XYZ file of C-alpha atoms in Angstrom:
745
model
C 73.702 120.687 109.762
C 72.600 118.736 106.684
C 75.370 120.265 104.580
C 77.957 119.246 107.220
C 76.721 115.673 107.122
C 76.932 115.633 103.320
C 80.519 116.961 103.364
C 81.505 114.443 106.046
C 79.974 111.621 104.079
C 81.722 112.812 100.925
C 85.107 112.946 102.715
C 84.539 109.495 104.200
C 83.743 108.082 100.759
C 86.821 109.760 99.333
C 89.026 108.284 102.072
C 87.452 104.887 101.487
C 88.089 105.105 97.750
C 91.749 105.984 98.364
C 92.088 103.061 100.776
C 90.428 100.661 98.318
C 92.763 101.867 95.584
C 95.940 101.469 97.646
C 95.278 98.461 99.889
C 96.233 95.903 97.232
C 99.324 97.849 96.190
C 100.486 98.116 99.801
C 99.904 94.391 100.391
C 101.872 93.442 97.273
C 104.850 95.633 98.147
C 104.746 94.571 101.804
C 104.776 90.908 100.776
C 107.885 91.503 98.638
C 109.527 93.411 101.509
C 108.898 90.485 103.885
C 110.514 88.090 101.412
C 113.588 90.319 101.220
C 113.746 90.577 105.002
C 113.488 86.815 105.480
C 116.102 85.899 102.896
C 118.619 88.423 104.242
C 118.003 88.014 107.981
C 117.085 84.309 107.979
C 120.695 83.002 107.870
C 121.516 85.044 110.986
C 119.415 82.713 113.136
C 122.151 80.128 113.330
C 124.849 82.552 114.523
C 122.977 85.222 116.491
C 121.347 84.512 119.831
C 119.323 87.681 120.313
C 115.726 88.062 121.390
C 115.067 90.962 119.012
C 116.086 88.878 115.993
C 113.899 85.995 117.118
C 110.862 88.273 117.488
C 111.559 90.042 114.186
C 111.857 86.831 112.164
C 108.910 85.203 113.908
C 106.715 88.198 113.040
C 107.945 88.316 109.439
C 107.526 84.538 109.018
C 103.892 84.628 110.125
C 103.058 87.854 108.294
C 104.561 86.635 105.015
C 102.018 83.835 104.556
C 99.091 85.858 105.849
C 99.866 88.846 103.641
C 100.221 86.742 100.486
C 96.970 84.844 101.080
C 95.130 88.079 101.906
C 96.455 89.749 98.747
C 95.271 86.879 96.525
C 91.813 87.260 98.060
C 91.909 91.017 97.422
C 92.796 90.492 93.768
C 89.923 88.054 93.342
C 87.506 90.398 95.119
C 88.514 93.442 93.073
C 88.333 91.545 89.801
C 84.841 90.411 90.747
C 83.802 94.006 91.547
C 85.174 95.254 88.238
C 83.411 92.551 86.249
C 80.058 93.221 88.008
C 80.069 97.014 88.190
C 82.561 98.250 85.603
C 82.877 95.590 82.885
C 84.327 98.142 80.471
C 87.131 98.963 82.906
C 88.229 95.338 83.340
C 90.797 95.567 80.580
C 92.397 98.493 82.399
C 92.941 96.366 85.509
C 94.691 93.336 84.083
C 97.934 93.873 86.018
C 96.546 92.700 89.411
C 95.782 89.390 87.686
C 99.454 89.177 86.735
C 100.413 89.781 90.390
C 98.551 86.714 91.701
C 101.205 84.091 90.741
C 103.904 86.274 92.352
C 102.064 85.847 95.633
C 102.031 82.081 95.102
C 105.824 82.254 94.743
C 106.005 84.336 97.932
C 104.104 81.583 99.760
C 106.986 79.302 98.800
C 109.209 81.395 101.053
C 112.946 82.014 100.813
C 115.521 79.223 101.041
C 117.086 80.107 104.440
C 113.922 79.858 106.537
C 111.560 77.141 105.363
C 110.540 76.350 108.954
C 110.724 78.719 111.893
C 110.469 75.938 114.492
C 110.582 72.137 114.385
C 106.826 72.020 114.821
C 106.398 73.708 111.442
C 107.860 70.630 109.742
C 105.048 68.513 111.134
C 102.529 70.802 109.368
C 103.692 69.829 105.885
C 100.283 68.279 105.111
C 98.622 71.616 105.896
C 100.985 73.346 103.471
C 100.237 70.708 100.827
C 96.536 71.470 101.197
C 97.312 75.204 101.055
C 99.285 74.623 97.852
C 96.228 73.153 96.155
C 93.819 75.780 97.478
C 96.055 78.718 96.539
C 96.617 77.280 93.074
C 92.846 77.079 92.670
C 92.528 80.670 93.918
C 95.065 81.920 91.344
C 93.342 79.929 88.587
C 90.056 81.525 89.628
C 91.677 84.956 89.327
C 92.775 84.010 85.801
C 89.233 82.850 85.035
C 87.783 86.197 86.132
C 90.090 87.969 83.704
C 88.702 86.253 80.622
C 89.235 89.287 78.397
C 91.958 88.429 75.871
C 95.195 90.166 76.741
C 98.873 89.910 76.009
C 99.903 88.889 79.550
C 98.751 85.286 79.443
C 102.171 83.844 78.610
C 104.133 85.699 81.343
C 101.260 84.999 83.771
C 101.431 81.264 83.090
C 105.224 81.322 83.406
C 104.960 83.026 86.790
C 102.248 80.563 87.787
C 104.686 77.731 87.014
C 107.363 79.511 89.055
C 104.962 79.909 91.983
C 103.985 76.230 91.939
C 107.652 75.177 91.938
C 108.560 77.501 94.816
C 105.632 76.449 96.992
C 106.168 72.756 96.151
C 109.833 73.105 97.183
C 108.804 74.448 100.559
C 106.190 71.745 101.117
C 108.622 68.978 100.165
C 111.343 70.454 102.409
C 108.907 70.460 105.352
C 107.890 66.887 104.538
C 111.516 65.680 104.421
C 112.308 67.377 107.751
C 109.264 66.018 109.594
C 110.195 63.555 112.324
C 108.692 60.412 110.772
C 110.057 61.049 107.291
C 113.458 62.055 108.630
C 113.629 58.862 110.686
C 112.410 56.632 107.839
C 114.989 58.099 105.448
C 117.795 56.784 107.688
C 116.479 53.300 108.357
C 118.466 50.571 106.682
C 116.900 47.791 104.652
C 115.500 44.946 106.777
C 118.279 42.566 107.796
C 117.455 38.907 108.352
C 120.996 38.132 109.476
C 123.076 35.049 108.618
C 121.267 31.948 107.376
C 120.846 30.231 110.718
C 118.678 27.356 109.426
C 121.161 26.411 106.682
C 124.175 26.508 109.012
C 122.439 24.402 111.663
C 121.299 21.921 109.022
C 124.879 21.415 107.899
C 126.045 21.217 111.496
C 123.506 18.496 112.385
C 124.242 16.486 109.241
C 128.000 16.504 109.914
C 127.453 15.610 113.552
C 125.130 12.726 112.640
C 127.832 11.460 110.265
C 130.098 11.119 113.330
C 132.448 13.810 112.042
C 134.208 16.072 114.557
C 132.280 19.271 114.046
C 132.274 22.573 115.826
C 131.148 26.158 115.222
C 133.811 28.779 115.746
C 132.981 32.442 116.205
C 135.330 34.837 114.448
C 135.748 38.418 115.717
C 134.516 41.352 113.685
C 137.160 42.594 111.219
C 136.759 46.079 112.668
C 137.862 44.804 116.066
C 140.898 43.092 114.575
C 142.256 46.072 112.674
C 141.014 48.762 115.039
C 144.471 49.483 116.444
C 145.871 49.898 112.940
C 143.259 52.454 112.016
C 144.055 55.033 114.686
C 143.809 58.536 113.337
C 146.883 60.681 113.127
C 146.826 63.694 115.407
C 147.199 66.386 112.756
C 145.737 69.850 112.531
C 142.736 70.077 110.202
C 142.569 72.550 107.363
C 139.283 74.479 106.933
C 138.353 72.323 103.931
C 138.991 69.114 105.895
C 136.814 70.405 108.730
C 133.836 70.705 106.380
C 134.462 67.335 104.755
C 134.854 65.387 108.001
C 131.875 67.233 109.457
C 129.691 66.096 106.562
C 130.932 62.514 106.938
C 130.000 62.358 110.617
C 126.809 64.340 110.067
C 125.735 61.651 107.610
C 126.523 58.953 110.175
C 125.016 60.615 113.251
C 122.110 62.765 112.058
C 119.828 60.019 113.371
C 120.568 61.288 116.886
C 117.811 63.860 116.362
C 115.184 61.120 116.057
C 116.715 58.850 118.738
C 118.153 56.186 116.453
C 120.813 53.841 117.790
C 124.245 53.220 116.322
C 126.579 50.276 116.016
C 129.880 49.819 117.798
C 131.656 50.265 114.447
C 130.232 53.785 114.038
C 131.160 54.506 117.637
C 134.737 53.355 117.188
C 135.260 55.308 113.976
C 134.091 58.643 115.355
C 135.734 58.033 118.736
C 139.122 57.329 117.165
C 138.830 60.442 115.025
C 137.937 62.820 117.852
C 140.439 61.353 120.312
C 143.158 62.306 117.820
C 141.944 65.909 117.562
C 142.752 68.961 119.635
C 139.927 70.922 121.234
C 139.826 73.595 118.546
C 139.441 71.162 115.652
C 136.974 68.988 117.551
C 134.683 71.937 118.260
C 135.007 73.190 114.680
C 133.955 69.827 113.236
C 130.991 69.498 115.610
C 129.852 73.058 114.902
C 129.858 72.438 111.136
C 127.949 69.185 111.713
C 125.261 71.130 113.557
C 125.134 73.603 110.672
C 124.383 70.762 108.277
C 121.680 69.565 110.652
C 120.236 73.088 110.807
C 120.055 73.223 107.005
C 118.219 69.902 106.853
C 115.654 70.855 109.493
C 115.011 74.534 108.760
C 115.959 75.371 105.146
C 115.419 74.271 101.547
C 119.110 73.695 100.813
C 119.115 69.877 100.959
C 116.063 69.746 98.672
C 117.533 72.106 96.096
C 120.788 70.141 95.996
C 119.050 67.070 94.597
C 119.345 66.868 90.800
C 115.583 67.178 90.369
C 115.470 70.106 92.781
C 118.265 71.844 90.923
C 116.429 71.399 87.611
C 113.219 72.778 89.130
C 115.115 75.795 90.447
C 116.604 76.403 86.983
C 113.105 76.268 85.465
C 111.701 78.737 87.998
C 114.573 81.184 87.442
C 114.169 80.898 83.681
C 110.414 81.475 84.006
C 110.729 84.720 85.955
C 113.488 86.091 83.685
C 111.427 85.263 80.596
C 108.391 86.919 82.188
C 110.368 90.109 82.736
C 111.541 90.164 79.111
C 108.039 89.504 77.757
C 106.462 92.101 80.017
C 109.025 94.699 78.990
C 108.072 94.338 75.314
C 104.308 94.169 75.898
C 102.216 97.080 74.635
C 101.115 98.783 77.862
C 98.646 101.281 76.460
C 95.676 99.266 77.756
C 97.029 99.138 81.321
C 96.430 101.530 84.186
C 97.000 105.025 82.720
C 98.650 106.259 85.937
C 101.593 103.943 85.398
C 102.008 103.224 89.105
C 100.841 99.641 88.777
C 103.304 99.156 85.937
C 106.047 100.257 88.325
C 104.800 97.765 90.931
C 104.903 95.011 88.307
C 108.490 95.842 87.407
C 109.314 95.898 91.128
C 107.823 92.433 91.570
C 109.713 91.043 88.583
C 113.053 92.618 89.443
C 112.547 91.817 93.140
C 111.812 88.189 92.251
C 114.994 87.981 90.188
C 116.939 89.621 93.033
C 115.604 86.981 95.435
C 116.719 84.250 93.051
C 120.179 85.803 92.660
C 120.622 86.053 96.436
C 119.434 82.458 96.833
C 121.874 81.358 94.104
C 124.860 82.920 95.856
C 123.731 81.392 99.150
C 123.645 78.012 97.441
C 127.073 78.439 95.875
C 128.754 79.800 98.998
C 127.550 77.082 101.327
C 129.108 73.998 102.851
C 126.827 71.834 100.717
C 128.604 73.018 97.581
C 131.943 72.055 99.121
C 130.885 68.484 99.888
C 129.113 68.083 96.548
C 132.190 69.104 94.581
C 134.633 67.172 96.766
C 132.801 64.662 98.948
C 135.787 62.828 100.450
C 138.543 64.224 102.696
C 140.741 61.227 101.854
C 141.656 62.365 98.355
C 145.128 63.648 97.586
C 145.446 67.042 99.346
C 148.226 68.084 96.948
C 145.940 67.783 93.951
C 145.791 71.089 92.102
C 142.794 71.858 89.953
C 140.268 74.595 89.325
C 137.783 72.643 91.430
C 140.046 72.546 94.492
C 140.839 76.242 94.099
C 137.139 77.092 93.848
C 136.336 74.982 96.912
C 139.065 76.659 98.959
C 137.728 80.039 97.835
C 134.232 79.129 99.079
C 135.552 77.956 102.452
C 137.644 81.099 102.900
C 134.752 83.343 101.858
C 132.471 81.652 104.391
C 134.969 82.222 107.196
C 135.445 85.884 106.285
C 131.699 86.420 105.975
C 131.083 84.865 109.378
C 133.717 87.004 111.075
C 132.310 90.165 109.497
C 128.771 89.304 110.614
C 129.932 88.528 114.160
C 131.833 91.797 114.298
C 128.944 93.887 112.934
C 126.377 92.362 115.267
C 128.765 92.325 118.241
C 127.752 88.893 119.462
C 129.996 89.348 122.506
C 128.392 90.104 125.849
C 128.127 93.180 128.016
C 128.152 92.790 131.753
C 125.682 94.478 134.039
C 126.337 98.135 134.418
C 127.560 98.498 130.834
C 131.027 97.025 131.428
C 132.395 95.326 128.313
C 133.260 91.664 128.789
C 136.915 91.219 127.949
C 137.186 87.441 128.070
C 137.426 86.867 124.343
C 135.785 87.940 121.145
C 133.915 85.328 119.123
C 135.603 84.593 115.826
C 133.673 81.612 114.544
C 130.713 81.954 112.230
C 129.038 78.641 112.956
C 127.013 79.599 116.033
C 126.589 82.472 118.479
C 129.779 81.590 120.424
C 128.238 83.011 123.581
C 126.526 81.707 126.694
C 123.755 83.290 128.718
C 123.925 83.316 132.510
C 121.418 83.704 135.328
C 122.416 84.204 138.956
C 120.014 83.288 141.752
C 121.531 85.574 144.411
C 121.531 88.552 142.017
C 117.882 87.866 141.161
C 116.941 87.905 144.867
C 118.880 91.109 145.554
C 117.174 92.926 142.667
C 113.651 91.588 142.885
C 110.830 93.619 141.400
C 108.006 95.173 143.446
C 105.153 92.739 143.954
C 102.606 94.861 142.069
C 104.859 94.963 139.001
C 105.539 91.236 139.274
C 101.802 90.500 139.363
C 101.267 92.728 136.327
C 103.888 90.877 134.293
C 102.488 87.522 135.406
C 98.943 88.445 134.426
C 99.917 89.437 130.888
C 102.403 86.589 130.352
C 105.411 88.917 130.168
C 107.390 87.647 133.162
C 109.782 85.404 131.230
C 110.367 88.098 128.598
C 111.149 90.766 131.206
C 113.331 88.356 133.214
C 115.361 87.679 130.068
C 116.051 91.401 129.744
C 116.684 92.203 133.421
C 118.400 89.156 134.894
C 120.139 87.388 131.992
C 123.683 88.295 130.967
C 125.365 87.211 127.749
C 129.077 86.411 127.711
C 131.377 85.492 124.839
C 132.595 81.938 125.297
C 136.324 81.897 126.142
C 138.430 79.341 124.313
C 139.899 77.961 127.529
C 136.413 76.843 128.638
C 135.940 74.857 125.423
C 139.441 73.446 125.810
C 138.753 72.401 129.411
C 135.423 70.769 128.518
C 136.984 68.828 125.643
C 139.888 67.571 127.745
C 137.491 66.346 130.434
C 135.327 64.537 127.875
C 138.371 63.160 126.084
C 139.751 61.765 129.342
C 136.459 60.007 130.034
C 136.213 58.700 126.478
C 139.665 57.141 126.741
C 138.478 55.305 129.854
C 135.227 54.147 128.201
C 136.411 51.338 125.933
C 133.246 49.358 126.612
C 129.655 50.545 126.469
C 128.893 49.771 130.107
C 131.634 52.141 131.266
C 130.443 54.788 128.813
C 126.901 54.593 130.185
C 128.171 54.734 133.767
C 130.174 57.877 132.974
C 127.177 59.542 131.313
C 124.917 58.776 134.267
C 127.305 60.499 136.715
C 126.333 63.909 138.108
C 129.694 64.684 139.704
C 130.361 61.304 141.312
C 132.822 60.220 138.634
C 135.257 63.120 138.976
C 135.057 63.067 142.772
C 135.706 59.330 142.808
C 138.716 59.697 140.497
C 140.070 62.505 142.672
C 139.750 60.288 145.747
C 136.934 62.154 147.498
C 134.289 59.422 147.444
C 134.598 58.983 151.217
C 134.131 62.667 151.990
C 130.849 64.401 152.856
C 131.291 66.308 149.613
C 130.349 63.150 147.728
C 126.849 63.071 149.209
C 125.984 66.367 147.517
C 126.111 64.673 144.107
C 125.369 61.027 144.856
C 122.372 61.398 147.183
C 120.422 64.263 145.546
C 118.343 64.751 142.417
C 119.884 66.449 139.408
C 117.909 69.679 139.737
C 118.679 69.865 143.461
C 122.359 69.269 142.739
C 122.368 72.173 140.267
C 120.996 74.618 142.830
C 123.230 73.333 145.620
C 126.415 73.667 143.617
C 125.309 76.936 142.016
C 124.743 78.681 145.351
C 127.880 77.104 146.834
C 129.907 78.319 143.834
C 128.510 81.815 144.258
C 129.250 81.841 147.981
C 132.824 80.664 147.383
C 133.305 83.191 144.586
C 132.263 86.065 146.863
C 134.117 84.815 149.922
C 136.464 87.405 151.432
C 139.335 84.897 151.166
C 138.975 84.908 147.363
C 139.677 88.591 146.788
C 143.316 88.121 145.776
C 144.163 87.928 142.066
C 140.955 89.783 141.176
C 142.651 91.480 138.231
C 143.729 88.106 136.866
C 140.169 86.865 137.307
C 138.796 89.752 135.262
C 141.471 89.265 132.575
C 142.386 85.574 132.692
C 145.204 84.287 130.474
C 143.512 82.848 127.419
C 145.977 80.277 126.110
C 147.697 79.056 129.278
C 146.928 75.812 131.065
C 143.993 76.192 133.467
C 145.113 77.839 136.684
C 143.126 78.251 139.891
C 141.878 81.557 138.491
C 140.719 79.965 135.250
C 139.110 77.074 137.113
C 137.253 79.672 139.167
C 136.003 81.446 136.059
C 135.036 78.161 134.393
C 133.041 77.060 137.434
C 131.323 80.445 137.757
C 130.288 80.710 134.096
C 129.050 77.130 133.745
C 127.239 77.407 137.084
C 125.291 80.492 136.011
C 124.733 78.990 132.553
C 123.141 75.813 133.878
C 120.790 77.800 136.125
C 119.886 79.940 133.110
C 118.892 76.784 131.217
C 116.951 75.382 134.164
C 115.038 78.584 134.965
C 114.720 80.348 131.603
C 114.415 77.309 129.307
C 112.171 74.906 131.238
C 110.854 73.392 128.022
C 114.329 72.399 126.922
C 115.290 71.051 130.368
C 111.991 69.324 131.135
C 113.511 65.842 130.800
C 115.984 66.514 133.638
C 114.475 69.415 135.597
C 112.260 67.388 137.951
C 110.797 69.845 140.475
C 113.513 72.381 139.655
C 111.163 75.341 139.289
C 109.576 74.570 142.681
C 113.027 74.415 144.274
C 113.923 77.696 142.561
C 110.832 79.505 143.855
C 111.209 78.165 147.392
C 114.929 78.960 147.487
C 114.287 82.499 146.225
C 111.547 82.952 148.841
C 113.884 81.910 151.664
C 116.731 84.036 150.281
C 114.461 87.082 149.989
C 113.181 86.615 153.521
C 116.693 86.239 154.938
C 118.310 89.072 152.967
C 115.482 91.505 153.743
C 116.149 90.975 157.428
C 119.961 91.034 157.183
C 120.570 93.889 154.757
C 119.727 97.484 155.620
C 118.060 99.978 153.300
C 121.426 101.676 152.841
C 123.008 98.406 151.674
C 120.617 98.276 148.711
C 122.416 101.280 147.169
C 125.837 99.595 147.176
C 127.423 98.723 143.797
C 126.355 95.329 142.502
C 129.622 93.546 143.303
C 129.788 94.866 146.853
C 126.130 94.105 147.490
C 126.548 90.558 146.158
C 129.639 90.010 148.289
C 127.947 91.299 151.432
C 124.871 89.128 150.868
C 127.013 86.016 150.406
C 129.000 86.789 153.556
C 125.771 87.075 155.566
C 124.586 83.692 154.258
C 127.931 82.060 155.064
C 127.890 83.515 158.601
C 124.737 81.567 159.508
C 125.451 78.614 161.785
C 124.584 75.438 159.862
C 125.784 72.711 162.227
C 122.328 71.132 162.147
C 120.987 70.155 158.741
C 118.206 72.515 157.578
C 115.847 69.626 156.793
C 116.000 68.564 160.480
C 114.549 71.918 161.563
C 112.358 72.915 158.618
C 111.100 69.549 157.437
C 110.626 68.669 153.791
C 107.664 70.864 152.913
C 109.825 73.711 151.641
C 112.172 72.651 148.847
C 114.611 75.499 149.508
C 118.295 74.511 149.393
C 119.791 77.876 150.424
C 121.405 76.871 153.710
C 122.160 73.317 152.577
C 124.225 74.997 149.859
C 125.893 77.096 152.564
C 126.902 73.845 154.273
C 128.421 72.669 150.975
C 130.331 75.944 150.610
C 131.725 75.584 154.123
C 132.752 72.033 153.315
C 134.684 73.324 150.295
C 136.427 75.902 152.488
C 138.074 73.218 154.618
C 141.858 72.948 154.539
C 141.910 69.691 152.556
C 140.159 71.435 149.658
C 141.840 74.825 149.897
C 144.241 74.322 146.956
C 141.939 72.216 144.782
C 138.564 73.797 145.522
C 138.139 75.532 142.180
C 139.479 72.586 140.230
C 136.910 70.366 141.924
C 134.126 72.865 141.270
C 135.035 73.283 137.595
C 135.184 69.519 137.008
C 131.913 68.899 138.849
C 130.236 71.581 136.756
C 131.514 70.067 133.504
C 130.099 66.719 134.617
C 126.760 68.318 135.505
C 126.764 69.988 132.092
C 127.580 66.652 130.418
C 124.806 64.844 132.292
C 122.266 67.437 131.202
C 123.531 67.375 127.606
C 123.180 63.598 127.293
C 119.776 63.377 129.008
C 117.918 66.294 127.401
C 115.557 65.234 124.628
C 117.264 65.278 121.232
C 114.552 67.380 119.568
C 115.077 70.029 122.267
C 118.718 70.222 121.197
C 117.707 70.491 117.542
C 115.288 73.323 118.327
C 118.138 75.448 119.685
C 119.941 75.402 116.327
C 117.537 78.047 115.032
C 118.202 80.331 118.011
C 121.938 80.830 117.726
C 122.809 77.460 119.270
C 123.669 76.488 122.832
C 126.889 75.235 124.390
C 125.004 72.278 125.858
C 123.994 71.204 122.343
C 127.621 71.312 121.187
C 128.566 69.165 124.206
C 125.721 66.726 123.429
C 126.973 66.011 119.921
C 130.614 66.004 121.007
C 129.835 63.363 123.644
C 128.105 61.203 121.051
C 131.111 61.501 118.726
C 133.412 60.481 121.586
C 131.305 57.379 122.239
C 129.764 58.633 125.487
C 126.060 57.976 125.858
C 123.364 55.354 125.503
C 122.890 55.788 121.761
C 125.184 52.812 121.143
C 123.108 49.791 122.041
C 124.431 47.322 119.481
C 127.363 45.582 121.104
C 128.315 43.449 118.142
C 127.517 43.202 114.480
C 126.749 39.914 112.749
C 128.493 36.998 114.378
C 130.924 35.551 111.854
C 130.239 31.887 112.481
C 132.390 29.331 110.716
C 131.577 25.636 110.550
C 134.751 23.616 111.085
C 134.882 19.891 110.371
C 137.842 18.005 111.789
C 140.285 18.594 114.550
């Protein structure tokens, strides 16, 4: 028995010794692996809207800092143990001391993912404190290794590299924090024209009995506005980037709720009114990419002259360290040679990270605008610079298409059926929309015990995203339809009051233009809250879509013509997709929609409860095994068959917020003869207006947050509306009054 205990204790000590020997090595290599993962996968955040990528990068982002800090502590602890217990062996363990500044560089993080979320930018002061404490920790590691050795020079060079990398990250977070970002865009204080001087002259002339008056001259921009209309020409890829940077510079203050002058409104409005839908969306998408870079990456910091010089110093330091280490006499190092291999891996890996970062810098839109900042220069100019710029733009487009193809950002319908609407070809964002259908959710509800289990462990939203959410590629004709609707409204909004009235409409505007303001239909947008309107029109759209009278042209619905003018079939598809998309935002992204959601989640729960109760009583057990489409159609027919002559609120009261049968009344209203030919056109236009209302009333920082998650269509619409002069961001009606003192008749 005693011998067994001795052997067990000996094996335990042996296992512990192996773990102690390898734990630092594993941490070092794992930290380098995380840096490689972040720099390669980080750029995908802006163009891939996938939950697995979000979880992967979130885990790597958090682990990267924790692993590096833990490894620095391990190095310090092991050096202390060696100095206390094995002072003669200290010289054989110098290499871990050389690893410490590498970990400081790893804390600086890669260029493409400085911040994971907007909240990280507000923690810049914490990172500044961490910079000082980690520098002190590395210096303490150096202090413990006081034995003279030939690694001091490369260690100090790597220490300099680590400080630069971590300082870059801290400064990037500081620049992207809300207060700093806002302050950087504020103009110098403006006292305005010299009122006291002008009035003094006016009074003196008047007292001298001279005929004096003050005449107000119009702003020059107003006078020559008609002459400055943009020409409606197709934009080349290079022009898209250049114009996008121009308007990004003008409108990036939207993120921090700054206001803009009428001159800025007129300039962007004239430009976008002259564009087609494809070019308009391309420009806005590149603008959002610039905004993403400013808020979540180091790119804007590195592109300053000082930042570029610091990056050159850090690259030179790590290359010099590799050369010096290669020629160092290594006979005093670890005789096994494994730690020497780790050191080479760190050095070569660090250089590889810098090379990847360099190519990302070169092949970015920032390089294009730095080399050629103005789109107004002669387009026929031929030079090496123009050729290089065009090469960068083309390479970016090809790279984006390859990434989209490899990751298959298109959607798959339920049941594994491939969505054939269109394949995304743009590299600027995910080019897809997620949808959530209330009736489908009720027909496929989970058992109550499983639902309670998910609720208890906080997994309900995650599981719902997997089970109930579909992802569809965004067809071009939807973007074209949205742009034409916004363009039409922008052309009508010459003054700010009209623009604000249009943006505050939740369907009233299009119904009023179409001449339906006197119909009962109008009350379903004018007399209800926004969240209630979403559910009413969503259920009504679903009931109309599954109506037995809508079965014709089903093949055309599944394969709609992409480039033709919107037909009834396309209007039907537009209404259906935007309807399900808006409910997805309201139910699955309550944080984003909190500014407009009201009691939306309460309405959703009550409506689902009533739908479940009704469908359980109307559908047999055999019906539950029908294919999804047939089951959905049958459920909608049963809802439509309910007599709704009396308003539900008259019978049920207002305690339940369910809108199920009120939506059925709306669907029956849409089925009337006067709407038979225009039903889907009305629905599609109402849904675009509901989308526009949500886009312009959601908090701006909620829009910015979505840029790191593949982007959202509603964010594109938000910026597009601002560029078209629609919204309440333009609160300055006039610039300085140009007053002129006139003496005489």
